[in-house]
């Protein structure tokens, strides 16, 4: 898997945060997933998963 840190504005507090994004093979296609998130204000990835994915441009394909 390939991982890299990306800077992103926290969707909750607006602070400049970092997200560790990895490429995950899913059903023959490469998908992206956030595996670690660090916000200086302490906002947690579990609390803002969808908003963070949207800010990073990660789309969820269903079906």
Short mmCIF file of N, CA, C and O in Angstrom, two decimals:
data_model
loop_
_atom_site.label_atom_id
_atom_site.label_comp_id
_atom_site.label_asym_id
_atom_site.label_seq_id
_atom_site.Cartn_x
_atom_site.Cartn_y
_atom_site.Cartn_z
N UNK A 1 0.84 -1.19 0.00
CA UNK A 1 0.00 0.00 0.00
C UNK A 1 0.88 1.24 0.00
O UNK A 1 1.94 1.25 0.60
N UNK A 2 0.41 2.27 -0.67
CA UNK A 2 1.11 3.54 -0.72
C UNK A 2 0.42 4.53 0.20
O UNK A 2 -0.79 4.72 0.12
N UNK A 3 1.19 5.13 1.09
CA UNK A 3 0.64 6.11 2.03
C UNK A 3 1.32 7.45 1.86
O UNK A 3 2.50 7.51 1.54
N UNK A 4 0.57 8.53 2.06
CA UNK A 4 1.15 9.86 2.06
C UNK A 4 0.31 10.79 2.92
O UNK A 4 -0.90 10.61 3.05
N UNK A 5 0.97 11.76 3.54
CA UNK A 5 0.30 12.75 4.38
C UNK A 5 -0.19 13.89 3.50
O UNK A 5 0.52 14.35 2.61
N UNK A 6 -1.43 14.34 3.74
CA UNK A 6 -1.99 15.47 3.00
C UNK A 6 -2.48 16.50 4.00
O UNK A 6 -3.07 16.17 5.02
N UNK A 7 -2.22 17.76 3.67
CA UNK A 7 -2.74 18.85 4.50
C UNK A 7 -4.17 19.13 4.07
O UNK A 7 -4.48 19.13 2.88
N UNK A 8 -5.02 19.37 5.04
CA UNK A 8 -6.42 19.65 4.77
C UNK A 8 -6.96 20.55 5.88
O UNK A 8 -6.49 20.49 7.01
N UNK A 9 -7.89 21.44 5.51
CA UNK A 9 -8.54 22.26 6.53
C UNK A 9 -9.58 21.40 7.23
O UNK A 9 -10.40 20.77 6.59
N UNK A 10 -9.53 21.37 8.54
CA UNK A 10 -10.45 20.55 9.32
C UNK A 10 -11.88 21.03 9.06
O UNK A 10 -12.18 22.22 9.20
N UNK A 11 -12.77 20.11 8.66
CA UNK A 11 -14.15 20.49 8.38
C UNK A 11 -14.90 21.01 9.61
O UNK A 11 -15.88 21.73 9.48
N UNK A 12 -14.45 20.65 10.80
CA UNK A 12 -15.15 21.07 12.02
C UNK A 12 -14.65 22.41 12.55
O UNK A 12 -15.43 23.31 12.81
N UNK A 13 -13.33 22.56 12.72
CA UNK A 13 -12.81 23.77 13.38
C UNK A 13 -12.07 24.73 12.45
O UNK A 13 -11.78 25.85 12.84
N UNK A 14 -11.70 24.27 11.24
CA UNK A 14 -11.03 25.14 10.29
C UNK A 14 -9.52 25.17 10.41
O UNK A 14 -8.85 25.84 9.63
N UNK A 15 -8.95 24.46 11.39
CA UNK A 15 -7.50 24.41 11.56
C UNK A 15 -6.85 23.64 10.40
O UNK A 15 -7.46 22.76 9.81
N UNK A 16 -5.59 23.96 10.11
CA UNK A 16 -4.85 23.18 9.13
C UNK A 16 -4.44 21.88 9.80
O UNK A 16 -3.75 21.88 10.81
N UNK A 17 -4.91 20.78 9.24
CA UNK A 17 -4.69 19.45 9.81
C UNK A 17 -3.98 18.58 8.78
O UNK A 17 -3.79 18.98 7.65
N UNK A 18 -3.62 17.38 9.20
CA UNK A 18 -2.99 16.43 8.28
C UNK A 18 -3.75 15.11 8.34
O UNK A 18 -4.22 14.69 9.38
N UNK A 19 -3.83 14.49 7.16
CA UNK A 19 -4.50 13.19 7.05
C UNK A 19 -3.55 12.24 6.34
O UNK A 19 -2.96 12.59 5.31
N UNK A 20 -3.39 11.05 6.89
CA UNK A 20 -2.59 10.01 6.24
C UNK A 20 -3.54 9.23 5.33
O UNK A 20 -4.47 8.59 5.80
N UNK A 21 -3.31 9.37 4.02
CA UNK A 21 -4.16 8.74 3.02
C UNK A 21 -3.40 7.57 2.42
O UNK A 21 -2.22 7.68 2.09
N UNK A 22 -4.09 6.45 2.25
CA UNK A 22 -3.47 5.26 1.67
C UNK A 22 -4.30 4.79 0.47
O UNK A 22 -5.50 5.01 0.41
N UNK A 23 -3.62 4.16 -0.47
CA UNK A 23 -4.29 3.55 -1.60
C UNK A 23 -4.60 2.11 -1.21
O UNK A 23 -3.72 1.36 -0.81
N UNK A 24 -5.87 1.75 -1.32
CA UNK A 24 -6.32 0.42 -0.93
C UNK A 24 -6.94 -0.26 -2.15
O UNK A 24 -7.89 0.28 -2.73
N UNK A 25 -6.43 -1.42 -2.55
CA UNK A 25 -7.05 -2.11 -3.68
C UNK A 25 -8.42 -2.67 -3.27
O UNK A 25 -8.53 -3.36 -2.26
N UNK A 26 -9.43 -2.30 -4.04
CA UNK A 26 -10.79 -2.78 -3.74
C UNK A 26 -11.43 -3.28 -5.01
O UNK A 26 -11.62 -2.54 -5.96
N UNK A 27 -11.74 -4.55 -5.05
CA UNK A 27 -12.41 -5.18 -6.17
C UNK A 27 -11.76 -4.83 -7.51
O UNK A 27 -12.42 -4.47 -8.47
N UNK A 28 -10.44 -4.87 -7.56
CA UNK A 28 -9.71 -4.62 -8.80
C UNK A 28 -9.41 -3.17 -9.07
O UNK A 28 -8.61 -2.85 -9.92
N UNK A 29 -10.05 -2.25 -8.36
CA UNK A 29 -9.79 -0.83 -8.54
C UNK A 29 -9.05 -0.29 -7.32
O UNK A 29 -9.12 -0.85 -6.25
N UNK A 30 -8.34 0.80 -7.51
CA UNK A 30 -7.63 1.43 -6.38
C UNK A 30 -8.56 2.44 -5.73
O UNK A 30 -9.16 3.27 -6.39
N UNK A 31 -8.71 2.33 -4.42
CA UNK A 31 -9.50 3.28 -3.66
C UNK A 31 -8.61 4.03 -2.69
O UNK A 31 -7.46 3.66 -2.48
N UNK A 32 -9.11 5.10 -2.13
CA UNK A 32 -8.36 5.88 -1.16
C UNK A 32 -9.06 5.79 0.19
O UNK A 32 -10.29 5.75 0.26
N UNK A 33 -8.28 5.78 1.25
CA UNK A 33 -8.84 5.74 2.59
C UNK A 33 -7.95 6.53 3.54
O UNK A 33 -6.72 6.52 3.41
N UNK A 34 -8.56 7.23 4.49
CA UNK A 34 -7.83 7.94 5.53
C UNK A 34 -7.55 6.94 6.65
O UNK A 34 -8.47 6.33 7.18
N UNK A 35 -6.26 6.75 6.97
CA UNK A 35 -5.91 5.79 8.02
C UNK A 35 -5.43 6.47 9.30
O UNK A 35 -5.33 5.83 10.34
N UNK A 36 -5.15 7.78 9.23
CA UNK A 36 -4.76 8.53 10.43
C UNK A 36 -5.12 9.99 10.17
O UNK A 36 -5.05 10.47 9.05
N UNK A 37 -5.52 10.70 11.22
CA UNK A 37 -5.90 12.10 11.10
C UNK A 37 -5.41 12.84 12.32
O UNK A 37 -5.60 12.37 13.45
N UNK A 38 -4.79 14.00 12.09
CA UNK A 38 -4.25 14.78 13.20
C UNK A 38 -4.67 16.24 13.07
O UNK A 38 -4.28 16.91 12.12
N UNK A 39 -5.47 16.68 14.02
CA UNK A 39 -5.95 18.06 14.06
C UNK A 39 -5.40 18.71 15.33
O UNK A 39 -5.50 18.12 16.40
N UNK A 40 -4.84 19.92 15.22
CA UNK A 40 -4.28 20.57 16.41
C UNK A 40 -5.34 20.86 17.47
O UNK A 40 -5.02 20.99 18.65
N UNK A 41 -6.61 20.95 17.09
CA UNK A 41 -7.68 21.22 18.05
C UNK A 41 -8.23 19.94 18.67
O UNK A 41 -9.12 19.99 19.51
N UNK A 42 -7.74 18.79 18.21
CA UNK A 42 -8.17 17.52 18.78
C UNK A 42 -9.41 16.91 18.14
O UNK A 42 -9.97 15.95 18.66
N UNK A 43 -9.87 17.46 17.01
CA UNK A 43 -11.02 16.88 16.32
C UNK A 43 -10.65 15.47 15.87
O UNK A 43 -9.54 15.23 15.41
N UNK A 44 -11.61 14.55 16.00
CA UNK A 44 -11.32 13.14 15.70
C UNK A 44 -11.90 12.73 14.35
O UNK A 44 -13.00 13.13 13.99
N UNK A 45 -11.15 11.88 13.65
CA UNK A 45 -11.58 11.37 12.35
C UNK A 45 -12.91 10.63 12.47
O UNK A 45 -13.78 10.76 11.60
N UNK A 46 -13.10 9.88 13.54
CA UNK A 46 -14.34 9.11 13.73
C UNK A 46 -15.57 10.02 13.76
O UNK A 46 -16.66 9.61 13.37
N UNK A 47 -15.40 11.26 14.22
CA UNK A 47 -16.52 12.18 14.36
C UNK A 47 -16.86 12.93 13.07
O UNK A 47 -17.93 13.51 12.96
N UNK A 48 -15.94 12.96 12.12
CA UNK A 48 -16.17 13.73 10.89
C UNK A 48 -15.69 13.00 9.64
O UNK A 48 -15.22 13.61 8.69
N UNK A 49 -15.87 11.70 9.63
CA UNK A 49 -15.40 10.84 8.55
C UNK A 49 -15.87 11.32 7.17
O UNK A 49 -15.08 11.53 6.26
N UNK A 50 -17.17 11.50 6.98
CA UNK A 50 -17.71 11.87 5.67
C UNK A 50 -17.25 13.26 5.23
O UNK A 50 -16.90 13.46 4.07
N UNK A 51 -17.25 14.21 6.15
CA UNK A 51 -16.83 15.57 5.81
C UNK A 51 -15.35 15.61 5.42
O UNK A 51 -14.95 16.32 4.51
N UNK A 52 -14.54 14.83 6.11
CA UNK A 52 -13.11 14.78 5.81
C UNK A 52 -12.87 14.14 4.45
O UNK A 52 -12.08 14.64 3.65
N UNK A 53 -13.56 13.04 4.16
CA UNK A 53 -13.43 12.41 2.85
C UNK A 53 -13.81 13.38 1.74
O UNK A 53 -13.13 13.46 0.71
N UNK A 54 -14.87 14.14 1.94
CA UNK A 54 -15.30 15.11 0.94
C UNK A 54 -14.23 16.19 0.74
O UNK A 54 -13.92 16.57 -0.38
N UNK A 55 -13.65 16.69 1.84
CA UNK A 55 -12.62 17.73 1.75
C UNK A 55 -11.38 17.21 1.00
O UNK A 55 -10.70 17.97 0.32
N UNK A 56 -11.10 15.91 1.12
CA UNK A 56 -9.95 15.32 0.43
C UNK A 56 -10.28 14.84 -0.97
O UNK A 56 -9.41 14.37 -1.70
N UNK A 57 -11.54 14.91 -1.36
CA UNK A 57 -11.94 14.47 -2.68
C UNK A 57 -12.09 12.96 -2.80
O UNK A 57 -12.05 12.42 -3.91
N UNK A 58 -12.28 12.28 -1.68
CA UNK A 58 -12.47 10.84 -1.69
C UNK A 58 -13.95 10.54 -1.89
O UNK A 58 -14.79 11.02 -1.13
N UNK A 59 -14.26 9.81 -2.95
CA UNK A 59 -15.65 9.46 -3.24
C UNK A 59 -15.89 7.99 -2.93
O UNK A 59 -15.01 7.16 -3.13
N UNK A 60 -17.08 7.69 -2.51
CA UNK A 60 -17.45 6.31 -2.19
C UNK A 60 -18.36 5.80 -3.29
O UNK A 60 -19.45 6.32 -3.48
N UNK A 61 -17.89 4.81 -4.03
CA UNK A 61 -18.69 4.22 -5.10
C UNK A 61 -19.46 3.03 -4.54
O UNK A 61 -18.86 2.11 -4.00
N UNK A 62 -20.74 3.08 -4.67
CA UNK A 62 -21.58 2.00 -4.20
C UNK A 62 -22.19 1.28 -5.40
O UNK A 62 -22.62 1.91 -6.35
N UNK A 63 -22.25 -0.05 -5.30
CA UNK A 63 -22.87 -0.84 -6.37
C UNK A 63 -21.90 -1.12 -7.39
O UNK A 63 -21.80 -1.59 -8.36
#
